[in-house]
Amino acid sequence: MSIDGWNTILVLGGIRSGKSEFAESLLADAPTVRYVATSAPGDPEDAEWAARLEAHRSRRPGTWTTEETAEEPRRLADIVESAGPNDTLLVDDLGGWVTVLLDPAHQPADDTATIAELSAAVRDCPARLVLVSPEVGLSLVPTTLLGRAFTDALGAANRAVADACDAVVLVVAGQACWLKPPAVTGATPPTPGSTATPTAGETAAGAAGGGEREAALPDVLTPTAPPEPAGVPWSAPTMALPMVTTGLVIQAGMELPMPDEYTGPQAVERLATLDVPGAGLGVLERVVGFAAATQGTATPAPWSNVRVLLLHGDHAGGAAAGSRVSESARRAAQARAGRGVLARLAAESGASLQVVDAPAAAPMEDTPALDHEAVENALRYGWRLAEEAADAGVQLLVLAACGAGADAAAAAVLAATAGAEPPAVLGRVVTEQGEIDDAAWMRRCAAVRDAMHRTRRSPREAKDVLAELGGGDVAVATGVLLGATARRVPVLLDGPVGLAAGMISRDLAGQSRHWCLLADAGGHPAVRLAADVLGLTPLLDLRLDLGEGANALAALPLLRSVLSLAAALPARPDDNDNDNDNGDNGDNDDGDGGRHRGDGEPDFREPKPDGPGPATTGPTEPAAPDPAGWHAG
């Protein structure tokens, strides 16, 4: 074998997906291969099935030997178990094996035990072993009893064998998607016919730039990795994207995970049972529902490990009118040194802060902000930032930005994706001295207007919008949102760059917006519009103007307090607990309409007159309370 990093591998795929050819190509350089055929011969009169089997046979080199297990399917585990370290086995496929296993001729039998025997043999197998199996989990539930039995048994076999194998790959339309890459450090997933795939630490630009590695990410202040709470793990891997020689493939139509659809409503319903005085948490109930859905438990824990990603990417031209590039660079350096507004707010809330340098954008009114290669690199870079955070145990990401001209770039993205009028979503320009600069605002509007005119015939696909208008900071932020979604890490948005990235990520993977929480719109028109399009309702209305990310960090302690209360408060006592505490044994002869008074409850009934005469109708002087219990009865 020329491929290192795995001993056993499971190749999954649908019908005619190319899974068998892919599996065979993995063993193309093996001197000898024991090919284990599992399917029954089939109907001799079925010419089409016979042709399929013959096609499989014709692809096998002359040095391969064939063994069949159709007569005794339990022999497959024995073959795998008896293989030596110098053997190479190809089992094709588990679907045919399960079919024979369920055949009445081999019943009654303990299918579960047989599958367990096979998975144990695969786990301990010292040989090079490739197993092929159909993936049935993407189809409809069969309508027949036999069909359901087959899908259940094959699904159980696939899960057991996948857990036992070193690597698992799903083949779709001839393309390999690695679900469980080889775990050996430095190993690369085998891709027949292509060069080795870069690891997560390699730069996405390496393929285009001669294989160079990008600079290490900036250091993170006060990183921590707390234990995971009960429920869905904070950073559970959920999927592997298609891989090519340039790294991750981020494209429209990706299927990323959704938050738990049941635990969110369950958590909100549970709030109604808590022992609180008054109406409860109000609009902040949404925080509990969001945390419950993203954590997968009806009693979510407060986010104790939070990381702030401060994106620093400047925009040239009229987009930055009224701003100085040197000022944004000073803010970024200030944050790196642990000083400034964001660093102080992060320290107060116990969050770590990472400054991320994004590619600078060209003047959008004259030329594309980025080329397409730079967009791809920025998306992958943002994805890896989210993956690194998830691997470090981060439970919540906060997106912040400080680039010159970022507001105008976000307005241009909104104009392209939501049809907004640039003047309606461009915020007022405030100088470093705190003064309103309307002339600079008009120059920004003109830059966005000219950019929209320049790109009027350009495609409005997500990556095209990033290249023409969005720039590096929006592209990196988009990658962060997609990567965080894939790793089930929620993101707290605050500001135009984060919301513009939300609009773009929605067009690449619609699931991403469900992992986002908007703490405050900050009074920014672009944020309000994007939030309305994305269905994100701001929790607060602080209207702070301290830079993107400040509102979110200012609100973070409040959000944590809400989650702590929801998790720690006991349930409200049952109203019936004290029904019989007054010793009346249910005889409601005290004239209070059948309502029982609990211990310590004063008697505000009108007293009865002591003698003959009309009852008192005016206000009466209440009797002095009885020290023993307010009402002696």
XYZ file of C-alpha atoms in Angstrom, residues 53-370:
318
model
C -21.255 -9.099 -11.724
C -19.159 -9.643 -14.820
C -18.226 -5.935 -14.882
C -16.935 -6.292 -11.345
C -14.927 -9.382 -12.228
C -13.404 -7.792 -15.331
C -11.957 -4.909 -13.323
C -9.965 -7.181 -11.023
C -6.285 -7.656 -11.912
C -5.025 -11.160 -12.572
C -3.084 -11.190 -9.300
C -6.295 -10.892 -7.260
C -7.983 -13.978 -5.838
C -11.723 -14.255 -5.192
C -13.468 -15.834 -2.225
C -17.242 -16.084 -1.848
C -19.305 -16.110 1.348
C -22.847 -16.402 -0.060
C -23.183 -19.996 1.085
C -22.243 -19.161 4.674
C -22.392 -15.406 5.470
C -21.012 -15.916 9.004
C -17.724 -16.980 7.395
C -16.967 -13.336 6.545
C -15.948 -12.614 10.129
C -13.675 -15.680 10.091
C -11.957 -14.524 6.883
C -11.293 -11.063 8.310
C -10.181 -12.477 11.648
C -7.753 -14.957 10.083
C -6.098 -12.407 7.748
C -2.432 -11.734 8.481
C -0.462 -8.484 8.548
C 0.792 -9.057 4.987
C -2.677 -9.669 3.550
C -4.828 -7.170 1.672
C -8.592 -7.743 1.623
C -11.416 -6.092 -0.293
C -14.958 -6.966 0.847
C -17.636 -5.973 -1.701
C -20.157 -5.478 -0.351
C -21.933 -5.486 3.026
C -25.308 -4.939 1.355
C -25.070 -8.302 -0.384
C -23.819 -9.855 2.858
C -26.847 -8.567 4.810
C -29.186 -9.781 2.032
C -27.824 -13.296 2.319
C -27.817 -13.067 6.112
C -31.563 -12.304 6.112
C -32.362 -15.062 3.628
C -34.812 -17.576 5.147
C -32.301 -20.317 4.362
C -30.002 -18.869 7.022
C -32.709 -18.205 9.592
C -33.378 -18.338 12.449
C -30.159 -16.587 13.422
C -28.967 -13.828 15.705
C -28.210 -11.079 13.169
C -27.122 -8.646 15.868
C -24.539 -11.093 17.200
C -23.264 -11.810 13.678
C -22.801 -8.085 12.981
C -21.036 -7.682 16.332
C -18.681 -10.555 15.424
C -17.830 -8.871 12.123
C -17.163 -5.469 13.698
C -14.944 -7.068 16.354
C -12.978 -8.871 13.625
C -12.585 -5.630 11.664
C -11.402 -3.766 14.772
C -8.688 -6.348 15.490
C -7.740 -7.051 11.871
C -3.969 -6.627 11.259
C -4.352 -6.750 7.466
C -5.069 -3.963 5.011
C -8.866 -4.127 4.765
C -11.279 -2.208 2.523
C -15.012 -2.802 2.960
C -17.687 -1.504 0.565
C -21.288 -0.930 1.633
C -24.408 0.842 0.313
C -25.553 3.868 2.324
C -29.268 3.367 2.944
C -29.772 6.193 5.434
C -30.620 8.755 2.740
C -33.615 6.965 1.279
C -37.230 6.747 2.377
C -38.312 4.211 4.978
C -39.398 1.100 3.024
C -43.084 0.259 3.002
C -42.573 -3.494 3.294
C -41.580 -5.502 6.343
C -38.682 -7.171 4.529
C -37.440 -3.825 3.224
C -37.437 -2.341 6.701
C -35.622 -5.373 8.077
C -32.927 -4.973 5.408
C -32.388 -1.232 6.007
C -32.324 -1.739 9.780
C -29.792 -4.558 9.573
C -27.586 -2.802 7.015
C -27.735 0.449 8.962
C -26.636 -1.382 12.105
C -23.837 -3.104 10.185
C -22.613 0.159 8.661
C -22.535 1.879 12.037
C -20.726 -0.971 13.755
C -18.135 -1.386 10.994
C -17.613 2.381 10.640
C -16.879 2.589 14.347
C -14.354 -0.234 14.028
C -12.572 1.145 10.942
C -9.700 3.621 10.944
C -11.292 5.692 8.178
C -14.720 6.100 6.526
C -15.439 7.723 3.156
C -18.745 8.475 1.421
C -18.657 8.395 -2.390
C -21.226 10.599 -4.107
C -21.264 10.858 -7.905
C -17.723 9.531 -7.969
C -16.478 12.167 -5.506
C -15.027 11.143 -2.148
C -16.261 12.895 0.991
C -14.248 11.870 4.049
C -16.501 11.286 7.054
C -13.732 9.854 9.243
C -10.287 10.801 7.930
C -7.244 8.775 9.006
C -6.371 9.652 12.584
C -2.607 9.382 12.291
C -0.813 12.708 12.666
C 0.314 14.018 9.320
C -1.638 11.433 7.358
C -3.740 12.605 4.448
C -6.961 11.069 3.171
C -6.243 8.954 0.099
C -7.650 10.450 -3.072
C -6.976 8.333 -6.152
C -5.828 10.328 -9.116
C -4.928 13.438 -7.158
C -2.196 14.702 -4.886
C -2.456 14.445 -1.140
C -4.996 16.688 0.516
C -3.516 19.404 2.751
C -4.139 19.044 6.429
C -6.046 21.645 8.431
C -2.806 23.380 9.302
C -1.814 23.993 5.702
C -2.773 27.148 3.946
C -5.612 27.031 1.501
C -3.503 29.219 -0.727
C -0.686 26.670 -0.739
C -1.832 24.947 -3.904
C -1.836 28.188 -5.832
C 1.296 29.600 -4.241
C 3.651 26.673 -4.463
C 2.545 24.846 -1.334
C 3.591 27.541 1.131
C 2.112 27.424 4.610
C 0.295 30.474 5.881
C 1.491 32.233 9.006
C 0.352 30.868 12.333
C -2.828 32.332 13.735
C -2.405 35.120 16.279
C -2.132 34.064 19.879
C -5.377 33.886 21.814
C -5.633 35.618 25.156
C -6.546 33.470 28.161
C -7.683 30.330 26.321
C -9.515 27.768 28.422
C -11.091 24.376 27.772
C -13.821 23.611 30.318
C -15.493 20.211 30.582
C -18.415 19.533 28.309
C -21.919 19.707 29.779
C -24.504 16.984 29.537
C -26.315 16.670 26.233
C -24.801 17.224 22.815
C -21.037 17.843 23.103
C -20.094 21.480 22.654
C -17.796 20.763 19.727
C -19.126 17.542 18.250
C -17.869 17.046 14.679
C -20.818 16.771 12.367
C -19.580 16.418 8.834
C -16.595 16.514 6.513
C -16.719 18.671 3.422
C -15.579 17.434 0.030
C -11.797 17.667 -0.314
C -9.721 18.583 -3.360
C -6.053 19.362 -3.744
C -6.654 22.936 -2.579
C -8.402 21.970 0.671
C -12.006 22.489 1.772
C -14.686 22.956 -0.838
C -17.176 25.544 0.416
C -20.058 25.780 -1.999
C -23.760 26.559 -2.202
C -26.183 23.909 -1.035
C -24.056 22.479 1.773
C -26.020 20.369 4.248
C -24.917 21.490 7.703
C -26.528 20.501 11.015
C -29.524 22.223 12.547
C -30.040 22.917 16.255
C -32.198 20.448 18.153
C -35.812 21.178 17.217
C -37.253 19.702 20.420
C -35.068 20.889 23.302
C -35.579 24.598 22.574
C -39.374 24.528 23.014
C -38.996 22.131 25.953
C -36.688 24.573 27.719
C -39.111 27.470 27.216
C -42.013 25.350 28.485
C -39.940 24.426 31.529
C -39.503 28.122 32.379
C -43.242 28.349 33.053
C -42.838 25.843 35.890
C -40.015 27.653 37.722
C -40.543 29.304 41.099
C -40.174 32.961 40.106
C -42.117 35.983 41.338
C -43.830 37.680 38.441
C -44.153 36.893 34.762
C -40.675 35.443 34.300
C -37.814 36.261 31.904
C -39.761 38.130 29.233
C -37.974 38.407 25.889
C -34.902 36.764 27.384
C -36.750 33.453 27.258
C -35.460 33.340 23.689
C -31.912 33.094 25.039
C -32.829 29.968 26.984
C -34.558 28.434 23.964
C -31.589 29.236 21.711
C -29.033 27.819 24.152
C -31.152 24.706 24.702
C -31.476 24.029 20.967
C -27.772 24.575 20.260
C -26.655 22.518 23.269
C -29.197 19.751 22.772
C -30.583 19.811 26.318
C -33.687 21.327 27.919
C -31.543 22.663 30.796
C -28.755 24.539 28.998
C -25.645 25.630 30.868
C -24.251 29.182 30.734
C -21.477 29.695 28.178
C -18.312 29.593 30.256
C -15.769 29.497 27.422
C -16.350 32.358 24.992
C -14.005 33.568 22.268
C -14.193 36.926 20.512
C -12.913 37.020 16.919
C -11.998 40.602 16.034
C -11.718 40.818 12.244
C -9.379 43.500 10.965
C -9.686 44.051 7.225
C -9.613 47.468 5.566
C -11.446 48.621 2.438
C -9.831 51.083 0.071
C -11.540 53.836 -1.910
C -14.696 55.732 -1.087
C -15.929 52.992 1.259
C -13.456 54.223 3.869
C -14.321 57.929 3.511
C -14.049 59.571 6.914
C -11.889 56.777 8.321
C -8.166 56.321 8.497
C -6.480 52.975 7.879
C -3.959 53.800 10.564
C -6.791 54.174 13.081
C -8.162 50.667 12.420
C -4.636 49.257 12.643
C -4.191 51.051 15.978
C -7.431 49.541 17.291
C -6.332 46.057 16.245
C -2.912 46.486 17.879
C -4.589 47.840 20.986
C -6.811 44.754 21.216
C -3.810 42.445 20.721
C -2.118 44.143 23.653
C -5.183 43.630 25.846
C -6.175 47.282 25.888
C -9.130 49.221 24.521
C -12.896 48.834 24.751
C -13.253 45.311 23.355
C -10.320 43.930 25.330
C -11.689 45.433 28.550
C -15.217 44.143 27.930
C -13.848 40.717 27.033
C -11.770 40.634 30.206
C -14.741 41.680 32.326
C -16.847 38.853 30.909
C -14.033 36.274 31.023
C -13.905 35.868 27.229
C -10.742 35.306 25.222
C -9.935 37.688 22.365
C -8.312 36.795 19.058
C -7.445 39.420 16.463
C -7.736 38.094 12.910
C -6.116 39.924 10.005
C -8.312 39.640 6.919
C -7.192 40.483 3.347
C -7.459 44.159 2.434
C -10.116 45.001 -0.169
C -9.612 47.070 -3.313
C -11.893 50.048 -4.095
C -15.229 48.429 -4.889
C -16.332 51.278 -7.122
C -13.456 50.638 -9.557
C -12.574 46.948 -9.361
C -13.537 43.732 -7.559
C -12.759 43.929 -3.864
C -11.008 40.529 -3.986
